[in-house]
Amino acid sequence: MGISETMKAVSDPQRRTILTLLKGSRLSAGEIAAHLPDLSAATVSYHLSILKKATLVREERYKNYIYYELNASVFEQLLLYFSQFIEEPNEENP
Amino acid sequence: MGISETMKAVSDPQRRTILTLLKGSRLSAGEIAAHLPDLSAATVSYHLSILKKATLVREERYKNYIYYELNASVFEQLLLYFSQFIEEPNEENP
DNA sequence: CCTCAATTTCGAAATATATCTAAATAGATA
DNA sequence: TATCTATTTAGATATATTTCGAAATTGAGG
């Protein structure tokens, strides 16, 4: 929990690649690793654990596999956070 | 430039404090440092340089001071980036 | 031109992060 | 139950980040 944790999780390029993969579809850890040929399976697992702690993804076990999927609600929190810096000044409320 | 750089810049709590301060008003480096009593002026300067490189803030020199202010357009890019993970699936376009 | 104040830059140290290989775990199925 | 496969955990290491105090820089004003 915590927006710092979420942002740190999302600021890593490899983890953003994982998030982008999961945008399309639910994938197992192994399928995700197959899309990241520069990383070992252990490293992919490490990144998934970071994303999971930040609740950016959920895991679901099926047979021998662990499937990961996005948790969209956390992205809404990020959107909300950043929108505060854009809101135009309100002249009614000086 | 680059969204990684921007996100890394914004993922640090001290730097987010600085951004929040600047939401209200343009401030000099010294004024910002005064709001962050746990950090040395040198450290604040370091954080400002990170925010500047990420173009999250602009600097403007006046007399002996360097004033900093937010650059809202970069926050719009962040918003755009995160919104891709929220967009609902489009049934017209399978 | 000298000095003061504001800020940055430098060099060093502590902490955190990303990565690997090897070992451990969990579950499926022969 | 023995073993195979998918995945995670552990331990180690290299790199990156945050921080400090001290020194350098910049500009203002006497």
Coordinates of C-alpha atoms (C1' of nucleotides) in Angstrom, one line a residue:
Chain A
M1 CA 0.0 0.0 0.0
G2 CA 1.0 3.6 -0.4
I3 CA 1.3 5.7 -3.5
S4 CA 5.1 5.8 -3.2
E5 CA 5.3 2.0 -3.4
T6 CA 2.9 2.1 -6.4
M7 CA 4.9 4.7 -8.2
K8 CA 8.2 3.0 -7.5
A9 CA 6.8 -0.3 -8.8
V10 CA 5.6 1.4 -12.0
S11 CA 8.8 3.4 -12.6
D12 CA 10.8 0.4 -13.6
P13 CA 10.9 -0.2 -17.3
Q14 CA 10.8 -4.0 -17.0
R15 CA 7.8 -3.8 -14.8
R16 CA 6.0 -1.5 -17.1
T17 CA 6.7 -4.0 -19.9
I18 CA 5.0 -6.6 -17.7
L19 CA 2.0 -4.3 -17.1
T20 CA 1.7 -3.7 -20.8
L21 CA 1.7 -7.4 -21.5
L22 CA -1.0 -7.9 -18.9
K23 CA -3.1 -5.2 -20.5
G24 CA -3.9 -7.6 -23.3
S25 CA -4.4 -10.7 -21.4
R26 CA -4.0 -12.7 -18.3
L27 CA -0.6 -14.5 -18.4
S28 CA 1.3 -17.1 -16.3
A29 CA 4.6 -16.2 -14.8
G30 CA 6.3 -18.4 -17.4
E31 CA 4.5 -16.7 -20.3
I32 CA 5.6 -13.3 -19.0
A33 CA 9.2 -14.5 -18.6
A34 CA 9.1 -15.7 -22.2
H35 CA 8.4 -12.1 -23.3
L36 CA 11.4 -10.9 -21.3
P37 CA 14.2 -12.9 -22.8
D38 CA 16.9 -10.7 -21.1
L39 CA 15.7 -11.6 -17.6
S40 CA 15.9 -14.9 -15.7
A41 CA 12.7 -16.4 -14.4
A42 CA 13.8 -15.6 -10.9
T43 CA 14.1 -11.9 -11.8
V44 CA 10.7 -11.9 -13.4
S45 CA 9.3 -13.5 -10.3
Y46 CA 11.0 -10.7 -8.3
H47 CA 9.3 -8.0 -10.4
L48 CA 6.0 -9.8 -10.1
S49 CA 6.3 -9.7 -6.4
I50 CA 6.9 -6.0 -6.4
L51 CA 3.9 -5.4 -8.6
K52 CA 1.8 -7.7 -6.4
K53 CA 2.9 -5.8 -3.2
A54 CA 1.8 -2.6 -4.9
T55 CA -1.5 -4.3 -5.8
L56 CA -1.0 -3.4 -9.4
V57 CA -1.5 -7.1 -10.3
R58 CA -3.4 -9.9 -8.8
E59 CA -2.4 -13.6 -8.9
E60 CA -4.6 -16.6 -9.4
R61 CA -3.4 -20.2 -9.2
Y62 CA -4.6 -22.8 -11.6
K63 CA -3.0 -26.2 -11.8
N64 CA 0.7 -25.9 -11.9
Y65 CA 0.6 -22.3 -13.0
I66 CA 0.2 -18.9 -11.4
Y67 CA -1.6 -16.4 -13.6
Y68 CA -1.3 -12.7 -13.3
E69 CA -3.8 -10.0 -14.2
L70 CA -4.0 -6.2 -13.9
N71 CA -5.8 -4.5 -11.1
A72 CA -7.2 -1.5 -12.8
S73 CA -8.4 0.3 -9.7
V74 CA -4.9 1.2 -8.6
F75 CA -4.3 2.9 -11.9
E76 CA -7.3 5.0 -11.2
Q77 CA -5.7 6.1 -7.9
L78 CA -2.6 7.1 -9.9
L79 CA -4.7 9.1 -12.3
L80 CA -6.4 10.8 -9.4
Y81 CA -3.1 11.6 -7.8
F82 CA -1.6 13.2 -10.9
S83 CA -4.7 15.1 -11.9
Q84 CA -4.3 17.3 -8.8
F85 CA -1.3 19.0 -10.5
I86 CA -3.3 19.8 -13.6
E87 CA -6.6 21.2 -12.2
E88 CA -6.8 24.8 -13.4
P89 CA -6.9 27.5 -10.7
N90 CA -10.5 28.3 -9.6
E91 CA -11.2 32.1 -9.7
E92 CA -14.3 31.7 -7.6
N93 CA -12.2 30.5 -4.7
P94 CA -9.2 32.7 -4.3
Chain B
M1 CA 13.1 13.1 -21.3
G2 CA 11.3 9.8 -21.2
I3 CA 8.5 8.5 -19.1
S4 CA 10.8 6.3 -17.0
E5 CA 12.8 9.3 -15.9
T6 CA 9.6 11.2 -15.2
M7 CA 8.2 8.4 -13.1
K8 CA 11.4 7.8 -11.2
A9 CA 11.5 11.5 -10.4
V10 CA 8.0 11.5 -9.1
S11 CA 8.3 8.2 -7.2
D12 CA 10.5 9.7 -4.5
P13 CA 8.5 11.0 -1.4
Q14 CA 10.7 14.1 -0.9
R15 CA 10.3 15.1 -4.5
R16 CA 6.6 14.6 -4.3
T17 CA 6.6 16.9 -1.3
I18 CA 8.4 19.5 -3.4
L19 CA 5.8 19.1 -6.2
T20 CA 3.0 19.6 -3.7
L21 CA 4.6 22.7 -2.3
L22 CA 4.9 24.1 -5.8
K23 CA 1.3 23.4 -6.6
G24 CA 0.4 26.3 -4.4
S25 CA 3.0 28.8 -5.5
R26 CA 6.3 29.5 -7.1
L27 CA 9.1 29.1 -4.5
S28 CA 12.8 29.7 -4.3
A29 CA 15.2 26.8 -3.6
G30 CA 15.7 28.2 -0.1
E31 CA 12.0 28.4 0.6
I32 CA 11.6 24.9 -0.5
A33 CA 14.4 23.8 1.7
A34 CA 12.8 25.5 4.6
H35 CA 9.8 23.3 4.2
L36 CA 12.0 20.2 4.3
P37 CA 13.8 20.5 7.6
D38 CA 15.1 17.0 7.5
L39 CA 17.2 17.6 4.4
S40 CA 20.2 19.7 3.8
A41 CA 20.1 22.5 1.2
A42 CA 22.5 20.4 -0.9
T43 CA 20.0 17.5 -0.9
V44 CA 17.1 19.7 -1.8
S45 CA 19.2 21.1 -4.7
Y46 CA 19.9 17.5 -5.8
H47 CA 16.1 16.7 -5.8
L48 CA 15.4 19.9 -7.7
S49 CA 17.9 18.9 -10.4
I50 CA 16.1 15.6 -10.8
L51 CA 12.8 17.3 -11.2
K52 CA 14.2 19.7 -13.6
K53 CA 15.8 17.0 -15.8
A54 CA 12.4 15.3 -15.8
T55 CA 10.9 18.7 -16.9
L56 CA 8.4 18.4 -14.0
V57 CA 9.6 21.9 -12.9
R58 CA 11.0 25.0 -14.5
E59 CA 13.5 27.4 -13.0
E60 CA 13.5 31.1 -13.3
R61 CA 16.3 33.3 -11.9
Y62 CA 15.5 36.5 -10.2
K63 CA 18.1 38.5 -8.3
N64 CA 20.0 36.2 -6.1
Y65 CA 17.3 33.6 -6.1
I66 CA 16.3 30.7 -8.3
Y67 CA 12.5 30.2 -8.4
Y68 CA 10.9 26.9 -9.2
E69 CA 7.5 26.3 -10.6
L70 CA 5.5 23.3 -11.9
N71 CA 5.3 22.4 -15.5
A72 CA 1.8 21.0 -15.8
S73 CA 2.1 19.6 -19.3
V74 CA 4.3 16.7 -18.1
F75 CA 1.6 15.6 -15.6
E76 CA -0.8 15.4 -18.5
Q77 CA 1.6 12.9 -20.1
L78 CA 1.6 10.8 -17.0
L79 CA -2.2 10.9 -16.9
L80 CA -2.3 9.8 -20.5
Y81 CA 0.1 7.0 -19.8
F82 CA -1.9 5.6 -16.9
S83 CA -5.2 6.0 -18.6
Q84 CA -4.3 3.3 -21.1
F85 CA -4.6 0.7 -18.3
I86 CA -8.1 1.8 -17.4
E87 CA -9.8 2.1 -20.8
E88 CA -12.6 -0.3 -20.9
P89 CA -12.5 -3.0 -23.7
N90 CA -14.2 -1.9 -26.9
E91 CA -16.7 -4.5 -28.1
E92 CA -16.9 -2.9 -31.6
N93 CA -13.3 -3.6 -32.1
P94 CA -12.6 -7.2 -31.1
Chain C
dC1 C1' 36.4 45.1 -6.4
dC2 C1' 35.1 42.8 -2.1
dT3 C1' 32.0 40.4 0.5
dC4 C1' 27.6 38.3 1.5
dA5 C1' 23.8 35.2 0.7
dA6 C1' 21.7 31.7 -2.2
dT7 C1' 22.5 27.9 -4.6
dT8 C1' 24.9 24.2 -6.8
dT9 C1' 28.7 20.9 -7.4
dC10 C1' 32.0 17.5 -5.6
dG11 C1' 33.5 13.5 -3.2
dA12 C1' 32.3 10.1 0.0
dA13 C1' 29.2 7.0 2.6
dA14 C1' 25.0 4.5 3.5
dT15 C1' 21.1 2.3 1.7
dA16 C1' 18.2 0.4 -1.8
dT17 C1' 17.4 -2.0 -6.1
dA18 C1' 18.0 -5.3 -9.9
dT19 C1' 20.0 -9.2 -11.2
dC20 C1' 22.1 -13.8 -11.3
dT21 C1' 22.6 -18.9 -10.0
dA22 C1' 21.4 -22.5 -7.1
dA23 C1' 18.3 -24.4 -3.9
dA24 C1' 13.6 -24.9 -2.1
dT25 C1' 8.5 -25.4 -2.7
dA26 C1' 4.1 -26.7 -4.6
dG27 C1' 1.2 -29.1 -7.3
dA28 C1' 0.1 -32.5 -11.1
dT29 C1' 0.4 -36.9 -12.7
dA30 C1' 2.6 -41.3 -14.0
Chain D
dT1 C1' 5.0 -42.1 -3.8
dA2 C1' 8.5 -40.6 -7.1
dT3 C1' 9.4 -37.2 -10.2
dC4 C1' 8.6 -33.6 -13.4
dT5 C1' 7.4 -28.7 -14.2
dA6 C1' 6.4 -24.0 -12.8
dT7 C1' 7.5 -20.8 -9.7
dT8 C1' 9.5 -18.7 -5.7
dT9 C1' 13.1 -17.9 -2.2
dA10 C1' 17.9 -17.4 -0.7
dG11 C1' 22.3 -15.6 -0.9
dA12 C1' 25.6 -12.9 -3.4
dT13 C1' 27.0 -9.1 -6.2
dA14 C1' 26.9 -5.0 -9.1
dT15 C1' 24.8 -0.8 -9.9
dA16 C1' 22.0 3.2 -8.6
dT17 C1' 20.1 6.4 -5.3
dT18 C1' 19.9 9.4 -1.5
dT19 C1' 22.2 11.9 1.6
dC20 C1' 25.8 14.8 3.9
dG21 C1' 29.5 18.4 4.7
dA22 C1' 32.7 21.1 2.4
dA23 C1' 34.1 23.7 -1.5
dA24 C1' 32.8 26.3 -5.7
dT25 C1' 29.8 29.4 -8.2
dT26 C1' 26.7 33.2 -9.1
dG27 C1' 24.8 37.5 -8.6
dA28 C1' 23.8 41.7 -5.6
dG29 C1' 25.1 45.6 -3.5
dG30 C1' 28.1 48.2 -0.7

